[in-house]
PDB file of N, CA and C in Angstrom:
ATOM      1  N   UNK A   1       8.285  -0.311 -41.906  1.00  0.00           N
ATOM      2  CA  UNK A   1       7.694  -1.079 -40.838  1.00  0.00           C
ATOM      3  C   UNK A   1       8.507  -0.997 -39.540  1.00  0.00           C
ATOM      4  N   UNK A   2       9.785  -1.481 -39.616  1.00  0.00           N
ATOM      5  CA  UNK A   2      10.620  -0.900 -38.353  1.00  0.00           C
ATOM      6  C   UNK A   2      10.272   0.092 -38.182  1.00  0.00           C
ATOM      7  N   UNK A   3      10.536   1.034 -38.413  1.00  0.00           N
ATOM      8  CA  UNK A   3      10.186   2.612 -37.673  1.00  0.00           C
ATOM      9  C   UNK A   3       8.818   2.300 -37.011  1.00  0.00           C
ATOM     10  N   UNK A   4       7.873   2.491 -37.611  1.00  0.00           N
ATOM     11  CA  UNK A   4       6.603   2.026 -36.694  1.00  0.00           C
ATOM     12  C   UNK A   4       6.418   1.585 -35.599  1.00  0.00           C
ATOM     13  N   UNK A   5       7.522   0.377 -35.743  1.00  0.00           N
ATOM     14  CA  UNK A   5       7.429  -0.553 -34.495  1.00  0.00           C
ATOM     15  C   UNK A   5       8.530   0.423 -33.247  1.00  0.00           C
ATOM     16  N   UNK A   6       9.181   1.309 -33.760  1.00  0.00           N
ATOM     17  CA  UNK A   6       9.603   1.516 -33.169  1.00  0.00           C
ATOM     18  C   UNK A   6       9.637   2.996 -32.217  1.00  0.00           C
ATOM     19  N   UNK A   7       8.538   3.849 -33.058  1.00  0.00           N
ATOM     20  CA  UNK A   7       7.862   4.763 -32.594  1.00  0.00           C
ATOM     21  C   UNK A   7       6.411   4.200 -31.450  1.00  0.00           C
ATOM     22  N   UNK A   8       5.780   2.787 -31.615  1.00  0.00           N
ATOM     23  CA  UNK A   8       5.183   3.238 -30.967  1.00  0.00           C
ATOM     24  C   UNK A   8       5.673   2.218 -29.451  1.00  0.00           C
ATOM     25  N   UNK A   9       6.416   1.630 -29.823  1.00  0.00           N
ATOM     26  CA  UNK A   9       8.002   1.193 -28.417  1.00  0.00           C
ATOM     27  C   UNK A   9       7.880   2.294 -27.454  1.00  0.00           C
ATOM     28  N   UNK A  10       8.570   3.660 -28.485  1.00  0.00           N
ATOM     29  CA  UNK A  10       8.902   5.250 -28.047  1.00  0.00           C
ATOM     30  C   UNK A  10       7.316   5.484 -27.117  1.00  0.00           C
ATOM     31  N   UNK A  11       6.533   5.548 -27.512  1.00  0.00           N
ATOM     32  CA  UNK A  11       4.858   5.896 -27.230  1.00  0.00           C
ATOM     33  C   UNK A  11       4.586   5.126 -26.427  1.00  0.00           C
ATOM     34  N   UNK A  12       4.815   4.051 -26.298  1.00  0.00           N
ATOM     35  CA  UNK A  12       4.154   3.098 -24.765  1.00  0.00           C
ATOM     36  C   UNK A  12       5.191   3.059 -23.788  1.00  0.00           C
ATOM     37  N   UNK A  13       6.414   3.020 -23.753  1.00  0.00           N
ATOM     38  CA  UNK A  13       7.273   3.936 -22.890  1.00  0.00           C
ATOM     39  C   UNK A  13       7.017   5.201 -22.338  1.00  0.00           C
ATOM     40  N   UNK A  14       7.061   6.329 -22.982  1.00  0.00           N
ATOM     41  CA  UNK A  14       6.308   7.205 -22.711  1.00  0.00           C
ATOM     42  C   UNK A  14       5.650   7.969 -21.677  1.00  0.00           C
ATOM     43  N   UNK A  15       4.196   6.661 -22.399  1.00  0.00           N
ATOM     44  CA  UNK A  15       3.051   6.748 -21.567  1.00  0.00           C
ATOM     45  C   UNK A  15       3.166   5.951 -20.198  1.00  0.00           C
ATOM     46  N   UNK A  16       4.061   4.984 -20.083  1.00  0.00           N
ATOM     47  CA  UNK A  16       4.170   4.213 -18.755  1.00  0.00           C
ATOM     48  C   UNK A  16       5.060   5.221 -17.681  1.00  0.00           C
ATOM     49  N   UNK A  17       5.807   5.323 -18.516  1.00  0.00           N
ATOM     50  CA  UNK A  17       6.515   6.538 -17.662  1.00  0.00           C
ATOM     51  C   UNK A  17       5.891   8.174 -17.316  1.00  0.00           C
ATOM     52  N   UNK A  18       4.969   8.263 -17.601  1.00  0.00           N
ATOM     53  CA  UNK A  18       3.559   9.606 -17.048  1.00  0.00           C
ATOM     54  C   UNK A  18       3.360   8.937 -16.368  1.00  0.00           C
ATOM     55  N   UNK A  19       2.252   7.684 -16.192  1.00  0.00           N
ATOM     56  CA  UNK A  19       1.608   6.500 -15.330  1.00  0.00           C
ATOM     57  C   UNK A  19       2.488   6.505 -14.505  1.00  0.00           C
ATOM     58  N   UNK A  20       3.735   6.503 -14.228  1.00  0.00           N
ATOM     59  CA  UNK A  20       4.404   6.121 -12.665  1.00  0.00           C
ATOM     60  C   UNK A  20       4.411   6.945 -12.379  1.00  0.00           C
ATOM     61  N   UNK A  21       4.713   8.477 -13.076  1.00  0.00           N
ATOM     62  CA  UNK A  21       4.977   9.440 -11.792  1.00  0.00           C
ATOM     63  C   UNK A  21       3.829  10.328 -11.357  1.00  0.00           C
ATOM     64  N   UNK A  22       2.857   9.366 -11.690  1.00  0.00           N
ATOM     65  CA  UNK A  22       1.496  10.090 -10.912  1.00  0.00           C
ATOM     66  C   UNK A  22       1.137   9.135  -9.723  1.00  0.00           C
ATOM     67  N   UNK A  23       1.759   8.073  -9.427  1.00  0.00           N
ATOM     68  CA  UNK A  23       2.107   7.491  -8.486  1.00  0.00           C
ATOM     69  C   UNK A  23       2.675   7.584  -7.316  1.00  0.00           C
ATOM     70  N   UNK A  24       2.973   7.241  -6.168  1.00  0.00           N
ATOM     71  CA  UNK A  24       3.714   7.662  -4.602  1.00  0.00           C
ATOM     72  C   UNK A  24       3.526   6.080  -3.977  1.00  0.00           C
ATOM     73  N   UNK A  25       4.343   6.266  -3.074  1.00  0.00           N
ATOM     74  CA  UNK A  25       4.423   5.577  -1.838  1.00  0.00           C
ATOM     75  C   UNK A  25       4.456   5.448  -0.770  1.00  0.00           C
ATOM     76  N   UNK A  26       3.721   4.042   0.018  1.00  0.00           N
ATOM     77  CA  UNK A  26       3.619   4.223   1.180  1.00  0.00           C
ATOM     78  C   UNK A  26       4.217   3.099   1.905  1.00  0.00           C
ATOM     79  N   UNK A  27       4.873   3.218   2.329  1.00  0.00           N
ATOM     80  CA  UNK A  27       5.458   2.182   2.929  1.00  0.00           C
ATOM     81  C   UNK A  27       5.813   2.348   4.928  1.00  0.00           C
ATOM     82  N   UNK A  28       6.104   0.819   5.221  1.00  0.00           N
ATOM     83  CA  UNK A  28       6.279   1.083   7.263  1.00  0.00           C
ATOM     84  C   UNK A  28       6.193  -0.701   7.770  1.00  0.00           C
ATOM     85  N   UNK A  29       6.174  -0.600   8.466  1.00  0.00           N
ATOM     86  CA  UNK A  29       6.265  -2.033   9.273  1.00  0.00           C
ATOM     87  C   UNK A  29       4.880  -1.717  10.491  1.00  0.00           C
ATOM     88  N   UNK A  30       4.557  -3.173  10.227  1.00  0.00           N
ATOM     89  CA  UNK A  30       3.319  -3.637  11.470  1.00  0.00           C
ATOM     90  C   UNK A  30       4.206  -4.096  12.506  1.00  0.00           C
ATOM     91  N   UNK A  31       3.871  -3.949  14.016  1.00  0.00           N
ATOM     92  CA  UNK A  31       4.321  -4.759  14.831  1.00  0.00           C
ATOM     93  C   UNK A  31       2.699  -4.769  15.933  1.00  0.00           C
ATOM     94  N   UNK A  32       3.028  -5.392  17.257  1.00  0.00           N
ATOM     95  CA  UNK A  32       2.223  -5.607  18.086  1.00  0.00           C
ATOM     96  C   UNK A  32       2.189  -4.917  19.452  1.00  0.00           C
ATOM     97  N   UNK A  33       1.561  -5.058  20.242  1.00  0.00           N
ATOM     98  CA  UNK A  33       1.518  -4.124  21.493  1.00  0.00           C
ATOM     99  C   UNK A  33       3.559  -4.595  22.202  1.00  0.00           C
ATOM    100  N   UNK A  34       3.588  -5.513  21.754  1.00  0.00           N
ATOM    101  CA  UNK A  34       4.695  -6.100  22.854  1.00  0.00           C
ATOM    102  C   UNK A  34       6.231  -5.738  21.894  1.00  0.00           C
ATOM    103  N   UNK A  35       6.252  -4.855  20.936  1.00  0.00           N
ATOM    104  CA  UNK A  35       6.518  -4.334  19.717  1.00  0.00           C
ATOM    105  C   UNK A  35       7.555  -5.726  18.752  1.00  0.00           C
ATOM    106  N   UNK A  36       6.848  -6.774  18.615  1.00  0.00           N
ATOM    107  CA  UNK A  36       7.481  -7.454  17.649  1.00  0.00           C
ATOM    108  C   UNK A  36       6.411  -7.559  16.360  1.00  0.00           C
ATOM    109  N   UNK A  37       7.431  -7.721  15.711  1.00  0.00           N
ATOM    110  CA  UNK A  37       6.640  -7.875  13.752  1.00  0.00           C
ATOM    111  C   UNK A  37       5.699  -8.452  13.488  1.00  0.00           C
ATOM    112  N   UNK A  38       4.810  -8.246  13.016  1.00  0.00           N
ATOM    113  CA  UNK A  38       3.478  -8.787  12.191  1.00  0.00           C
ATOM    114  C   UNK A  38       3.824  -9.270  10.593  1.00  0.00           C
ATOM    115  N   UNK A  39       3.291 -10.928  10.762  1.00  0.00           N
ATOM    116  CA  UNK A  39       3.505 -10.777   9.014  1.00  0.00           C
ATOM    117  C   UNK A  39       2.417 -11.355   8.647  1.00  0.00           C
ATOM    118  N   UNK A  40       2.184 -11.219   7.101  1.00  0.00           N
ATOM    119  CA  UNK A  40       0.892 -11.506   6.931  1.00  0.00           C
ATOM    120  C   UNK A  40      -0.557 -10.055   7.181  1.00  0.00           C
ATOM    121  N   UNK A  41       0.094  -9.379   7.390  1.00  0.00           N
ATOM    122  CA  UNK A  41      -1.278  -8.447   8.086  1.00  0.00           C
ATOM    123  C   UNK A  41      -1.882  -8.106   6.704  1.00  0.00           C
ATOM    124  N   UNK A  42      -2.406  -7.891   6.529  1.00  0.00           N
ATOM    125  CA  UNK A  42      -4.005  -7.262   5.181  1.00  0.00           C
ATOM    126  C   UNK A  42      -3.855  -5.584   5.290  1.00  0.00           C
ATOM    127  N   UNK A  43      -3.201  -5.172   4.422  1.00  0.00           N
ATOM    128  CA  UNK A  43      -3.040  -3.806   4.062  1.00  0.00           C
ATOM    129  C   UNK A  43      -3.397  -3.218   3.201  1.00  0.00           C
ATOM    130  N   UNK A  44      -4.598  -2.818   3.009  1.00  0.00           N
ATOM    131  CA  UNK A  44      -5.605  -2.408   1.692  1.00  0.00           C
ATOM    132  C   UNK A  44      -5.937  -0.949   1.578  1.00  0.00           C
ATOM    133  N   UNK A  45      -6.180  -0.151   0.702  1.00  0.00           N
ATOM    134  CA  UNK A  45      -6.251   0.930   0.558  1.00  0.00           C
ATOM    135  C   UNK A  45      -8.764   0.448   0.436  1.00  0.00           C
ATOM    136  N   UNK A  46      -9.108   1.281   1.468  1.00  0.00           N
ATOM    137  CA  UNK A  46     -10.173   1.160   1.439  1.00  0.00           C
ATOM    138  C   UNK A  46     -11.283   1.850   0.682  1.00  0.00           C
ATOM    139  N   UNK A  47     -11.858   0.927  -0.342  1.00  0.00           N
ATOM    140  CA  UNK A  47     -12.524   1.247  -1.637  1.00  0.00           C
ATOM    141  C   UNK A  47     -11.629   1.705  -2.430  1.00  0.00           C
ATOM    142  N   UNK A  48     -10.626   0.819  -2.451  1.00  0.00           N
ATOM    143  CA  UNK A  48      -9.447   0.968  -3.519  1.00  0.00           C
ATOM    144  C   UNK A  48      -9.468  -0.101  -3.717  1.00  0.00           C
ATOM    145  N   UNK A  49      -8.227  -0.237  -5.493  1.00  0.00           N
ATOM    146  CA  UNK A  49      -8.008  -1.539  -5.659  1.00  0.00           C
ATOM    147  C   UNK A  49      -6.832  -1.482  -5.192  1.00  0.00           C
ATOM    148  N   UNK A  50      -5.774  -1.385  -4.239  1.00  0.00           N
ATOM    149  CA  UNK A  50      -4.903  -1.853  -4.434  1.00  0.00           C
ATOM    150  C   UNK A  50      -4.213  -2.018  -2.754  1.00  0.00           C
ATOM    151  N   UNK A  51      -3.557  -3.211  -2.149  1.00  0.00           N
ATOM    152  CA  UNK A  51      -3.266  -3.462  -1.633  1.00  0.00           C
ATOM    153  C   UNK A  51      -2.194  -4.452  -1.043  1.00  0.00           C
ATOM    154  N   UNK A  52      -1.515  -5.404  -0.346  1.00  0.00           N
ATOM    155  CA  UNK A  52      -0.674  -5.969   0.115  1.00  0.00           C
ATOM    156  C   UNK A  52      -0.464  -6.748   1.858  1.00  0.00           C
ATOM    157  N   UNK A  53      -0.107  -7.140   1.549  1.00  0.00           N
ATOM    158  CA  UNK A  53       0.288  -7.907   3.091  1.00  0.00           C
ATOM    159  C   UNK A  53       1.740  -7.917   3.727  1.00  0.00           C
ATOM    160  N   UNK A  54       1.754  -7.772   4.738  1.00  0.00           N
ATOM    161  CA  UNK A  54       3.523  -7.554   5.857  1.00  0.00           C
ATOM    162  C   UNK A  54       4.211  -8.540   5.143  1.00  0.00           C
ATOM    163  N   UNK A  55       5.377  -8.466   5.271  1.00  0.00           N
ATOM    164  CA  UNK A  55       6.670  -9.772   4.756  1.00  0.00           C
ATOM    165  C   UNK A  55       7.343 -10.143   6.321  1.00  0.00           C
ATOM    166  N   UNK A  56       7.929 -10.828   6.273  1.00  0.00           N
ATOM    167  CA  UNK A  56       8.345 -11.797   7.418  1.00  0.00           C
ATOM    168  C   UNK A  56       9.223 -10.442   8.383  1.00  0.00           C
ATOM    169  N   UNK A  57       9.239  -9.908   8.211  1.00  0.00           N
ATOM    170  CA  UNK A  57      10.095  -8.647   8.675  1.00  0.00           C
ATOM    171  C   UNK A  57       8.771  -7.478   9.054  1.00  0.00           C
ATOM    172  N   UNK A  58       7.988  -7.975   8.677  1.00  0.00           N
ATOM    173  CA  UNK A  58       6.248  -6.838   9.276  1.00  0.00           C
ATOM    174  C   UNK A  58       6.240  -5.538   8.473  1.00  0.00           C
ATOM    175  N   UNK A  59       7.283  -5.757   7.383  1.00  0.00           N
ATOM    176  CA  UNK A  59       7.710  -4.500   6.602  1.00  0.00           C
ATOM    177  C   UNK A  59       6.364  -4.597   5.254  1.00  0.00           C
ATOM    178  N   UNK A  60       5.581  -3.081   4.930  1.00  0.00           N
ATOM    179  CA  UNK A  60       4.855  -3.578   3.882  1.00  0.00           C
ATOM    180  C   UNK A  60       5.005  -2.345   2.805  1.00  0.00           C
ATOM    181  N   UNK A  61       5.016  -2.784   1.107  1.00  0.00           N
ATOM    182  CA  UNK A  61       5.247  -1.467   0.403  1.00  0.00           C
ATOM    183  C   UNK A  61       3.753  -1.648  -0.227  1.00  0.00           C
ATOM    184  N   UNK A  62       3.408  -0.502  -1.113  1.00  0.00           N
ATOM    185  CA  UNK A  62       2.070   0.382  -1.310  1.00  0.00           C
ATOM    186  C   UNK A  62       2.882   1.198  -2.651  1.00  0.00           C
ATOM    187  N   UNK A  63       2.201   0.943  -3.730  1.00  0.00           N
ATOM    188  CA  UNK A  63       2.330   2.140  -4.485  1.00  0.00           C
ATOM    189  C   UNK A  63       0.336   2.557  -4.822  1.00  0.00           C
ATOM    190  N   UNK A  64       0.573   3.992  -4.713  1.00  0.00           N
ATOM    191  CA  UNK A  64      -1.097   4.157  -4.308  1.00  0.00           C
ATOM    192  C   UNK A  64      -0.970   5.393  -5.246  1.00  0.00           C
ATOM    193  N   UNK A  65      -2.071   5.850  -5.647  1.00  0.00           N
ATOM    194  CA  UNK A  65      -2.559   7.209  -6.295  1.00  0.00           C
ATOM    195  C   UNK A  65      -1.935   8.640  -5.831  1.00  0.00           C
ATOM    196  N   UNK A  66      -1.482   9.299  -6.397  1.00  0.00           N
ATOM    197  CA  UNK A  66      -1.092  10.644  -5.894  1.00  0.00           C
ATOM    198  C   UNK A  66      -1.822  11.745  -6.015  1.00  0.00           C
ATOM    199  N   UNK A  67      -1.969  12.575  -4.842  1.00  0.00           N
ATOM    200  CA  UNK A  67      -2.851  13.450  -4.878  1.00  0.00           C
ATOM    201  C   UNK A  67      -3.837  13.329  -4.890  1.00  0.00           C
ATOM    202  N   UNK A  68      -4.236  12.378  -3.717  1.00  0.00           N
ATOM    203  CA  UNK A  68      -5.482  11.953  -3.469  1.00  0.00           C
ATOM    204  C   UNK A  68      -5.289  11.686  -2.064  1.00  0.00           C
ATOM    205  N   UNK A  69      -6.628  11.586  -1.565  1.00  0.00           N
ATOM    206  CA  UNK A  69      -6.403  11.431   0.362  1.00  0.00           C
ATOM    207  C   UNK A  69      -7.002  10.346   0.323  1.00  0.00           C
ATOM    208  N   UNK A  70      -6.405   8.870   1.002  1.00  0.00           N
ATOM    209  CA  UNK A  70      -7.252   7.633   1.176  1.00  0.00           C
ATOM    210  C   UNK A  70      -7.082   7.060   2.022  1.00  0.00           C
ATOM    211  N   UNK A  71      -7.740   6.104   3.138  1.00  0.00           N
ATOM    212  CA  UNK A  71      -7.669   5.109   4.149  1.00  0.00           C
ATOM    213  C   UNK A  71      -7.073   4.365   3.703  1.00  0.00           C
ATOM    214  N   UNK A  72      -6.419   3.229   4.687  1.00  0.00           N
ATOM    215  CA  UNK A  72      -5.422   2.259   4.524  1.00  0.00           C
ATOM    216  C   UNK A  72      -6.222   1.415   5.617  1.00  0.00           C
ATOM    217  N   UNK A  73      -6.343   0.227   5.444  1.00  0.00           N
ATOM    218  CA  UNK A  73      -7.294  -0.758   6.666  1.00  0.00           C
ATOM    219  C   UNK A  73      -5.948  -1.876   7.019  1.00  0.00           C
ATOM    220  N   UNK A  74      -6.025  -1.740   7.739  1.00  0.00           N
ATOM    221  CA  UNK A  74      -4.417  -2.825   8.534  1.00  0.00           C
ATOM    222  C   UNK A  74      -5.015  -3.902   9.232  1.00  0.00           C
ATOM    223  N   UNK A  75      -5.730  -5.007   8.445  1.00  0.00           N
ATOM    224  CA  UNK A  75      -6.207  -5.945   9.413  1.00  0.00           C
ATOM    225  C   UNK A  75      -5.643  -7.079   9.616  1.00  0.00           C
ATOM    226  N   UNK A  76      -5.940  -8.642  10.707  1.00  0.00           N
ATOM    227  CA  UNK A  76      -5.575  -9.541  11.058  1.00  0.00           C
ATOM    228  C   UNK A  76      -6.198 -10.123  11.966  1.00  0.00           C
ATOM    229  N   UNK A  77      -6.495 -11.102  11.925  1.00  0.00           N
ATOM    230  CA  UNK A  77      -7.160 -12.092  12.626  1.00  0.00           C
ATOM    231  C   UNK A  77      -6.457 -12.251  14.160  1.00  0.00           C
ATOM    232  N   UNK A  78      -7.279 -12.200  14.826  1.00  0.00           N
ATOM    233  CA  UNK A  78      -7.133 -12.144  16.561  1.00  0.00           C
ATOM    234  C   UNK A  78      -7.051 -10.324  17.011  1.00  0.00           C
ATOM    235  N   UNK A  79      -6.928  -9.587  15.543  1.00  0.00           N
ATOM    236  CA  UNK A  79      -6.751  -8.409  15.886  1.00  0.00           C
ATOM    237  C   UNK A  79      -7.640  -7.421  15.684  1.00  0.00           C
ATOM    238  N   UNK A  80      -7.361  -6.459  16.339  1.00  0.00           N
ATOM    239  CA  UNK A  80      -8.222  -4.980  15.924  1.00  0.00           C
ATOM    240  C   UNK A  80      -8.144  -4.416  14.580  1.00  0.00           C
ATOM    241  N   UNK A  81      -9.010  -4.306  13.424  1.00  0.00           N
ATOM    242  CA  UNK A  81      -8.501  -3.615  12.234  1.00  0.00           C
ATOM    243  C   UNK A  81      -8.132  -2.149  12.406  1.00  0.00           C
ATOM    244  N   UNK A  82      -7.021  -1.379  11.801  1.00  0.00           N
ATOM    245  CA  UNK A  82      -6.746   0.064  12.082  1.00  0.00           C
ATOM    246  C   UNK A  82      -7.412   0.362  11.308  1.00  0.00           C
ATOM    247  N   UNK A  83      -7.873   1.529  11.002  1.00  0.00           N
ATOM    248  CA  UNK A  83      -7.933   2.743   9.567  1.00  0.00           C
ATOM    249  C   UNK A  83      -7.204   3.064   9.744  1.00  0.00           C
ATOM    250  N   UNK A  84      -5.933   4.037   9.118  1.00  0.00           N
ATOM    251  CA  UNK A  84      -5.251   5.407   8.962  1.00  0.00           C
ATOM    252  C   UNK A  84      -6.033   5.620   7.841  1.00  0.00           C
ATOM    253  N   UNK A  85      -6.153   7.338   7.571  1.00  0.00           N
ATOM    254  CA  UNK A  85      -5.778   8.752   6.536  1.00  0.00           C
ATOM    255  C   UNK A  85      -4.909   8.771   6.026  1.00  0.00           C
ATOM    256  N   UNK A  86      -4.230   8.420   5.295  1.00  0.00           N
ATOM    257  CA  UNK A  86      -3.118   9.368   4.332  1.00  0.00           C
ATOM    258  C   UNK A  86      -3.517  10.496   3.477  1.00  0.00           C
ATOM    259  N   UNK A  87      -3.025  11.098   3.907  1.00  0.00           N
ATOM    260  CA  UNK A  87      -3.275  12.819   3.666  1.00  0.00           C
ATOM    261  C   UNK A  87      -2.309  12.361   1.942  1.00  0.00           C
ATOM    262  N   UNK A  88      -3.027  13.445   0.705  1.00  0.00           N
ATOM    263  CA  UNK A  88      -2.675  13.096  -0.179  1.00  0.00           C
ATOM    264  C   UNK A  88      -1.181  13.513  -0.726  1.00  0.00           C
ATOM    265  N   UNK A  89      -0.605  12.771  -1.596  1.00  0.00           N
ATOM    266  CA  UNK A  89       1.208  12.606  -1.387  1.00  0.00           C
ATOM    267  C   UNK A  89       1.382  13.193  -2.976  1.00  0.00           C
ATOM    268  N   UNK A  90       2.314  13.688  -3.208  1.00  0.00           N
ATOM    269  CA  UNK A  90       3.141  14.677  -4.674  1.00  0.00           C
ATOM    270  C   UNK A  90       3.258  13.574  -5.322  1.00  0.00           C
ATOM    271  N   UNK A  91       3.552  13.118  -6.497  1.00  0.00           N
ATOM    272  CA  UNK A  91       3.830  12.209  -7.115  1.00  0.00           C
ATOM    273  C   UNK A  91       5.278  11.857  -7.042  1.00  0.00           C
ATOM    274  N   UNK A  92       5.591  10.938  -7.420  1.00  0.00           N
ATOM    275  CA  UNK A  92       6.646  10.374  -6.707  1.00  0.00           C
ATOM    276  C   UNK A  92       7.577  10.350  -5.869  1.00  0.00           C
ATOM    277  N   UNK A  93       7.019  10.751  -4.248  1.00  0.00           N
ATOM    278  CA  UNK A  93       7.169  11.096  -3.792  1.00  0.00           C
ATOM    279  C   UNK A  93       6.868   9.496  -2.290  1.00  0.00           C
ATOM    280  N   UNK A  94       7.016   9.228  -1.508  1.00  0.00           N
ATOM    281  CA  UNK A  94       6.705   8.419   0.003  1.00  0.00           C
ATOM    282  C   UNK A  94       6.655   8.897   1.358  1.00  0.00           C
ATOM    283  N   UNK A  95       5.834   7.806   1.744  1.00  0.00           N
ATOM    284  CA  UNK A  95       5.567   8.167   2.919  1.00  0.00           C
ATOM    285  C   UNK A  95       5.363   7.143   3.750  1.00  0.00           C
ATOM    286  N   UNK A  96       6.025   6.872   5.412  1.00  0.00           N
ATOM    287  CA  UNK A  96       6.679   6.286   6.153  1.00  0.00           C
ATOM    288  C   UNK A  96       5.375   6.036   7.092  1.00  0.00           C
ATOM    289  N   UNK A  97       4.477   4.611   7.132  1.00  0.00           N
ATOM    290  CA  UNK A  97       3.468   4.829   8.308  1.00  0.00           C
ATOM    291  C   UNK A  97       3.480   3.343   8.909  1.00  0.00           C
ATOM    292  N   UNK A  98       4.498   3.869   9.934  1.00  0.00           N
ATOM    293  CA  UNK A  98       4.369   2.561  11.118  1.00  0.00           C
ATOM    294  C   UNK A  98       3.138   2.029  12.160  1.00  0.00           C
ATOM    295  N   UNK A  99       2.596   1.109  12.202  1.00  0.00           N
ATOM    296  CA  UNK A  99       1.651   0.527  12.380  1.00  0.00           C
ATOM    297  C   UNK A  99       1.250  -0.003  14.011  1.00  0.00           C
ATOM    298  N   UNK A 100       1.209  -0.188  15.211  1.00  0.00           N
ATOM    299  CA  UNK A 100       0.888  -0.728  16.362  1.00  0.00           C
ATOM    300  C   UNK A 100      -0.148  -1.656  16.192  1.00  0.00           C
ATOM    301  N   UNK A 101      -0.783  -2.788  16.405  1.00  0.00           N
ATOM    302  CA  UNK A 101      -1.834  -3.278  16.225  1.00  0.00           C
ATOM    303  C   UNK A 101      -2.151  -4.075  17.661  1.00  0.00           C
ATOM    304  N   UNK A 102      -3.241  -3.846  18.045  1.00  0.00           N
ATOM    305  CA  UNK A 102      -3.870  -4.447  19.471  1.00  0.00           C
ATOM    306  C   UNK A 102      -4.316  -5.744  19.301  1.00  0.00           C
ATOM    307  N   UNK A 103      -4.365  -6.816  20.006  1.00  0.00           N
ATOM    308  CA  UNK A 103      -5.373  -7.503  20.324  1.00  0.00           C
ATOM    309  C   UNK A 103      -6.939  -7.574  20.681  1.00  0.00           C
ATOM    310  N   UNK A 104      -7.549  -8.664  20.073  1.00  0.00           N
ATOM    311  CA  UNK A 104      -8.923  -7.966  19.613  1.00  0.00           C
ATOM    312  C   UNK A 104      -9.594  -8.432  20.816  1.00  0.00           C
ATOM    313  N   UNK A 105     -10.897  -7.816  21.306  1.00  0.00           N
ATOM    314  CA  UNK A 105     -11.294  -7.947  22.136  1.00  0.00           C
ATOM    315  C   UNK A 105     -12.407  -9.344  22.214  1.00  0.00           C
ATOM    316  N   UNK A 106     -11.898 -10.160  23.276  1.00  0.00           N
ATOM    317  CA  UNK A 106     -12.617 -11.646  23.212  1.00  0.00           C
ATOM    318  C   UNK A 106     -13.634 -11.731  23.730  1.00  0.00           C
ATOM    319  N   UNK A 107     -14.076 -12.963  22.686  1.00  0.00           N
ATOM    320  CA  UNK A 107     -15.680 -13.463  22.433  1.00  0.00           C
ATOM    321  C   UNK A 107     -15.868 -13.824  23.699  1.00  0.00           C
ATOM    322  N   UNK A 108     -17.367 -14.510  23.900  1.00  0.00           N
ATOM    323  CA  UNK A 108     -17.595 -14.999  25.081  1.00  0.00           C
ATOM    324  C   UNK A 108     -18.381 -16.454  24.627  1.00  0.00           C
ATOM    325  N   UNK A 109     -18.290 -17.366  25.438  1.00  0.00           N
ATOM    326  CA  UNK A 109     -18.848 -18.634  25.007  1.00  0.00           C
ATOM    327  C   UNK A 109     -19.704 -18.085  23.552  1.00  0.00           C
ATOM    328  N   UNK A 110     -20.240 -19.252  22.058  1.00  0.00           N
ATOM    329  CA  UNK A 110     -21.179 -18.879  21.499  1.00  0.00           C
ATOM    330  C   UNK A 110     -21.808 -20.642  21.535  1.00  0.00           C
ATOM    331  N   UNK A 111     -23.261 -20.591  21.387  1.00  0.00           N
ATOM    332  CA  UNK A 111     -23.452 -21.446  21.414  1.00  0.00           C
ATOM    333  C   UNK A 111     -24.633 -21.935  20.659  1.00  0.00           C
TER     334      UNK A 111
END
């Protein structure tokens, strides 16, 4: 019975360790036109599941699919949402995408 338990320990190790290195990263910091930090911003891989938000430092990490090309949507309230492309990345491997974000263009009375 030990052995068992301990072959399939060996086997789901393994397999988690294939699973990461088909993985990459993306990581960068949001800031604003006036270039200070964004936190909180909505950083989603679009029609993906997987995403994140800035840390108090506007710094945000991403572990995303490798070898694959996907949008990233950088949004926030009062602001313009970005798209970027990320062109698709080697497996475990990163990539550095710093962010600018505008102010969004204002409403007019609604009533």
């Amino acid at each position: 019975m030990p052995f068992r338990i301990t072959a399939f320990a060996f086997l789901l190790l393994l397999s988690s360790t294939a699973w990461a290195q088909r993985k990459a990263t993306v990581f960068g910091i949001v800031r604003d036109s006036s270039n200070a930090v964004l936190e909180d911003v909505n950083v989603a891989g679009v029609g993906k599941s997987f995403g994140t938000i800035t840390a108090k430092d506007g710094s945000f990490v991403l572990t995303v699919p490798s070898e694959e090309t996907f949008q990233l949507a950088f949004s926030f309230v009062g602001r313009n949402t970005i798209y970027l492309e990320v062109a698709a990345l080697q497996p475990g491997t990163s990539k550095r995408v710093d962010v600018v974000m505008g102010t969004a263009t204002k409403l007019g009375t609604v009533v």
